[in-house]
Coordinates of C-alpha atoms in Angstrom, one line a residue:
M1 CA 40.4 105.3 123.9
Q2 CA 42.2 103.8 126.9
L3 CA 45.9 103.7 127.1
C4 CA 46.4 101.8 130.4
G5 CA 44.0 99.0 130.3
G6 CA 46.7 96.5 131.3
A7 CA 47.3 98.3 134.5
D8 CA 43.8 97.7 135.7
R9 CA 44.8 94.2 136.8
A10 CA 46.9 95.7 139.6
I11 CA 43.9 97.5 141.1
A12 CA 41.6 95.9 143.6
P13 CA 38.0 95.5 142.6
P14 CA 35.5 98.0 144.0
I15 CA 34.0 97.4 147.4
Q16 CA 30.7 95.6 146.9
E17 CA 29.1 96.3 150.2
E18 CA 26.4 99.0 150.3
V19 CA 27.8 102.4 151.1
A20 CA 25.8 105.0 153.0
T21 CA 25.6 108.4 151.5
V22 CA 26.1 111.5 153.6
T23 CA 23.7 114.2 152.7
S24 CA 24.3 117.0 155.1
V25 CA 27.6 118.9 154.7
E26 CA 28.9 122.1 156.2
G27 CA 31.7 124.3 154.8
S28 CA 33.9 127.0 156.3
D29 CA 36.7 129.3 155.3
V30 CA 40.0 128.4 156.9
D31 CA 43.6 129.7 157.1
I32 CA 46.6 127.4 156.8
P33 CA 50.0 128.5 158.0
T34 CA 52.9 127.7 155.6
R35 CA 56.6 128.5 155.6
D36 CA 55.9 131.4 153.2
G37 CA 52.8 132.9 154.9
T38 CA 49.2 132.0 155.3
A39 CA 47.1 130.2 152.7
D40 CA 43.4 130.7 152.7
G41 CA 41.2 127.8 151.9
Y42 CA 37.8 126.1 152.1
L43 CA 37.0 123.1 154.3
A44 CA 34.0 120.9 153.6
R45 CA 32.9 118.1 156.0
P46 CA 29.9 116.1 157.0
A47 CA 27.7 118.1 159.4
D48 CA 27.5 115.3 162.1
G49 CA 31.0 116.4 163.3
R50 CA 32.5 113.0 163.2
P51 CA 36.1 112.9 162.0
R52 CA 36.5 111.5 158.4
P53 CA 39.3 110.5 156.0
A54 CA 40.9 113.5 154.5
V55 CA 40.9 114.6 150.8
L56 CA 43.1 117.3 149.5
L57 CA 41.7 119.0 146.4
F58 CA 44.0 121.0 144.2
Q59 CA 42.5 123.7 142.1
D60 CA 42.6 124.4 138.4
A61 CA 44.2 127.7 137.1
F62 CA 41.1 129.7 137.9
G63 CA 41.5 128.9 141.6
L64 CA 39.3 128.7 144.7
R65 CA 35.8 130.0 143.8
P66 CA 32.2 128.9 144.3
H67 CA 32.4 126.0 141.8
L68 CA 35.3 124.4 143.6
R69 CA 33.5 124.8 146.9
S70 CA 30.6 123.0 145.4
M71 CA 32.9 120.2 144.2
A72 CA 34.4 119.9 147.7
D73 CA 30.9 119.7 149.2
R74 CA 29.9 116.9 146.8
I75 CA 33.0 114.9 147.7
A76 CA 32.5 115.5 151.4
G77 CA 28.9 114.2 151.2
S78 CA 29.7 111.1 149.1
G79 CA 30.2 107.6 150.2
R80 CA 30.9 107.4 154.0
G81 CA 31.8 111.0 154.0
Y82 CA 35.1 112.9 153.8
T83 CA 36.8 116.0 155.1
V84 CA 37.9 118.0 152.0
L85 CA 40.4 120.8 152.0
V86 CA 40.7 123.2 149.0
P87 CA 43.7 125.5 149.5
N88 CA 44.3 128.6 147.5
V89 CA 47.7 127.7 146.0
F90 CA 48.1 131.2 144.7
Y91 CA 48.0 132.7 148.2
R92 CA 51.3 134.5 147.8
H93 CA 49.4 136.8 145.4
G94 CA 46.5 137.4 147.8
R95 CA 43.4 135.7 149.0
A96 CA 41.1 134.0 146.5
P97 CA 40.1 135.0 144.0
V98 CA 43.5 136.4 143.1
V99 CA 42.1 137.4 139.7
E100 CA 38.6 138.8 139.3
L101 CA 36.5 136.2 137.6
P102 CA 33.1 136.4 135.9
E103 CA 30.3 134.0 137.1
F104 CA 30.8 132.1 133.9
I105 CA 34.4 131.8 132.6
D106 CA 35.0 131.9 128.9
P107 CA 38.7 132.6 128.3
A108 CA 38.0 133.0 124.5
A109 CA 35.7 135.9 125.2
R110 CA 37.8 137.3 128.1
P111 CA 41.5 136.7 127.1
E112 CA 42.6 139.2 129.7
I113 CA 41.9 136.5 132.3
W114 CA 44.8 134.4 131.0
D115 CA 47.0 137.4 130.7
R116 CA 46.6 137.9 134.4
L117 CA 46.8 134.3 135.4
H118 CA 49.8 133.2 133.5
P119 CA 52.4 135.1 135.6
V120 CA 50.7 133.8 138.7
M121 CA 50.9 130.2 137.6
R122 CA 54.5 130.5 136.4
S123 CA 55.5 131.9 139.8
L124 CA 54.5 128.7 141.6
T125 CA 57.6 126.5 141.3
P126 CA 57.5 122.8 142.0
E127 CA 59.7 123.4 145.1
M128 CA 57.3 126.0 146.5
A129 CA 54.2 123.9 145.6
M130 CA 55.6 120.9 147.5
R131 CA 56.6 123.0 150.5
D132 CA 53.0 124.1 150.6
A133 CA 51.7 120.6 150.1
G134 CA 53.5 119.5 153.2
A135 CA 51.8 122.4 155.1
F136 CA 48.4 121.4 153.8
L137 CA 49.0 117.8 154.8
D138 CA 50.1 118.9 158.3
W139 CA 47.1 121.0 158.7
L140 CA 44.8 118.2 157.8
A141 CA 46.6 115.8 160.1
G142 CA 46.1 118.2 163.0
S143 CA 42.4 118.9 162.3
P144 CA 39.8 117.4 164.6
S145 CA 37.7 116.8 161.5
T146 CA 40.0 114.1 160.1
V147 CA 40.9 110.6 161.1
D148 CA 44.5 109.5 161.5
G149 CA 46.2 108.0 158.5
P150 CA 47.1 108.9 154.9
V151 CA 45.0 111.1 152.7
A152 CA 43.6 111.1 149.1
V153 CA 44.4 113.8 146.7
T154 CA 42.5 115.0 143.6
G155 CA 43.5 117.7 141.2
Y156 CA 42.2 119.5 138.1
C157 CA 44.2 120.9 135.2
M158 CA 47.3 122.3 136.9
G159 CA 46.0 120.6 140.1
A160 CA 46.6 117.2 138.5
R161 CA 50.3 118.0 138.3
L162 CA 50.2 119.0 142.0
A163 CA 48.4 115.8 142.9
L164 CA 51.1 113.7 141.2
R165 CA 53.9 115.6 142.7
T166 CA 52.4 115.4 146.1
A167 CA 52.1 111.6 145.8
G168 CA 55.8 111.4 145.0
A169 CA 57.0 113.9 147.6
F170 CA 54.9 112.4 150.4
P171 CA 54.6 108.7 149.6
D172 CA 53.8 107.6 153.1
R173 CA 51.1 110.2 153.6
V174 CA 49.2 109.8 150.3
A175 CA 47.2 106.7 149.8
A176 CA 45.5 107.6 146.5
A177 CA 45.8 110.5 144.0
A178 CA 43.7 111.4 141.0
G179 CA 44.2 113.9 138.2
F180 CA 41.6 115.1 135.7
H181 CA 42.3 116.9 132.4
G182 CA 45.8 117.5 133.7
G183 CA 48.3 119.2 131.3
R184 CA 52.0 118.7 131.0
L185 CA 52.2 115.7 133.2
A186 CA 54.9 114.0 131.3
T187 CA 57.1 116.4 129.3
D188 CA 60.7 116.1 128.4
A189 CA 61.7 118.7 131.0
P190 CA 64.1 117.7 133.8
D191 CA 61.5 118.4 136.4
S192 CA 58.5 116.9 134.7
P193 CA 55.9 115.6 137.2
H194 CA 56.0 112.0 135.8
L195 CA 59.6 111.7 137.0
V196 CA 58.4 111.2 140.6
A197 CA 56.9 107.8 139.7
D198 CA 59.6 105.8 141.3
R199 CA 58.7 107.4 144.7
V200 CA 54.9 106.9 144.5
K201 CA 53.2 104.4 146.8
A202 CA 49.7 105.6 146.2
E203 CA 47.2 104.2 143.8
L204 CA 46.8 106.7 140.9
Y205 CA 44.0 107.5 138.5
F206 CA 44.2 109.9 135.5
G207 CA 41.3 111.0 133.3
H208 CA 42.9 112.6 130.3
A209 CA 40.9 114.9 128.0
D210 CA 40.8 113.6 124.5
Q211 CA 40.9 117.1 123.0
D212 CA 43.9 118.4 125.0
P213 CA 47.1 119.5 123.3
S214 CA 48.7 120.0 126.7
M215 CA 48.5 116.2 127.3
D216 CA 49.0 114.7 123.9
E217 CA 49.4 111.0 123.1
E218 CA 53.1 111.1 123.4
Q219 CA 52.8 112.5 127.0
Q220 CA 50.1 109.9 127.7
R221 CA 52.5 107.1 126.7
R222 CA 55.4 108.6 128.6
L223 CA 53.3 108.8 131.8
E224 CA 52.0 105.2 131.3
Q225 CA 55.5 103.9 130.8
A226 CA 56.9 105.6 133.8
L227 CA 54.1 104.4 136.1
T228 CA 54.3 100.9 134.8
A229 CA 58.1 100.7 135.1
A230 CA 57.9 101.9 138.7
G231 CA 55.2 99.3 139.6
V232 CA 52.7 102.0 140.5
R233 CA 49.1 100.8 140.8
H234 CA 47.3 103.0 138.3
R235 CA 44.7 103.5 135.7
C236 CA 44.8 106.1 132.9
E237 CA 41.8 106.7 130.7
V238 CA 41.1 109.0 127.8
Y239 CA 37.7 110.6 127.9
P240 CA 36.4 110.7 124.2
G241 CA 35.6 114.2 122.9
A242 CA 36.4 115.8 126.2
P243 CA 38.1 119.2 126.2
H244 CA 40.7 120.4 128.7
G245 CA 38.7 121.5 131.7
Y246 CA 35.7 119.2 131.2
T247 CA 34.8 119.0 134.9
Q248 CA 34.5 122.7 135.5
A249 CA 30.8 123.6 135.2
D250 CA 31.3 127.3 135.5
T251 CA 33.6 127.4 132.3
S252 CA 33.1 127.1 128.6
A253 CA 35.1 123.9 128.7
Y254 CA 32.5 121.9 130.7
Q255 CA 31.4 118.6 129.2
E256 CA 28.5 116.9 131.1
E257 CA 29.4 113.4 130.0
G258 CA 33.1 113.7 131.0
A259 CA 32.2 115.4 134.3
A260 CA 29.9 112.5 135.2
R261 CA 32.5 109.9 134.3
H262 CA 35.0 111.8 136.5
W263 CA 32.7 111.7 139.5
A264 CA 32.2 107.9 139.2
A265 CA 35.9 107.3 138.9
L266 CA 36.8 109.5 141.8
E267 CA 34.2 108.1 144.1
D268 CA 35.2 104.6 143.2
L269 CA 38.9 105.4 144.0
L270 CA 37.9 107.0 147.4
E271 CA 35.8 104.0 148.4
R272 CA 38.6 101.6 147.6
T273 CA 41.1 103.8 149.5
F274 CA 39.1 104.3 152.7

């Protein structure tokens, strides 16, 4: 099922030239100053030391952990190479992981994980999140590992909301944004993320989970209508049979088919952007 097929006409076709693949990547832990303290994070970049276009990766609810580091490494080593920052958006509650996590995350078997995470998630207001996003963009702009110019943003679960909000809050600094299995992107709340559509200049891509009550068909239509009305270049696709969290290989929600489709869509977006 695809809700936004008509919007595809506004998107440039993929670059046809052969794209070299970067295979050697190095990662490091970093600290990012913000107005409210210091956010820890992970930076992945090609090992040749050359500056690359920047990608800001927003976490899911489980936060910065080995799997997100591996995702950043894969993005950094794809295409022509990128410099990828994964900040701990929950840094006000401590360095990552702010909640102890098992190697394999199954919330149904470990409901106490959600009990601990929900208050942390609720404490991150949109205003705080966008204050932080500005700090993350500033840090990337000042890094010798990045080239000058706008960045791309990708987000997962709650990170998809942050990606959309960042594209609206910093329209001249975000060239592309993607969100995968994002929930509550287009609610009837007065601060719903989709309401930033009229400020977005970036190209957007959303890969909705088919089996996701937090992003039902009504919200999908509301998001599509807002983006179309605002003239935003975008594509929204629904991944058949995919559960909320389908990209996260260290969780019980992982779906191999959906994860592979997500990688293809994200890499295609990055290649067009940069």
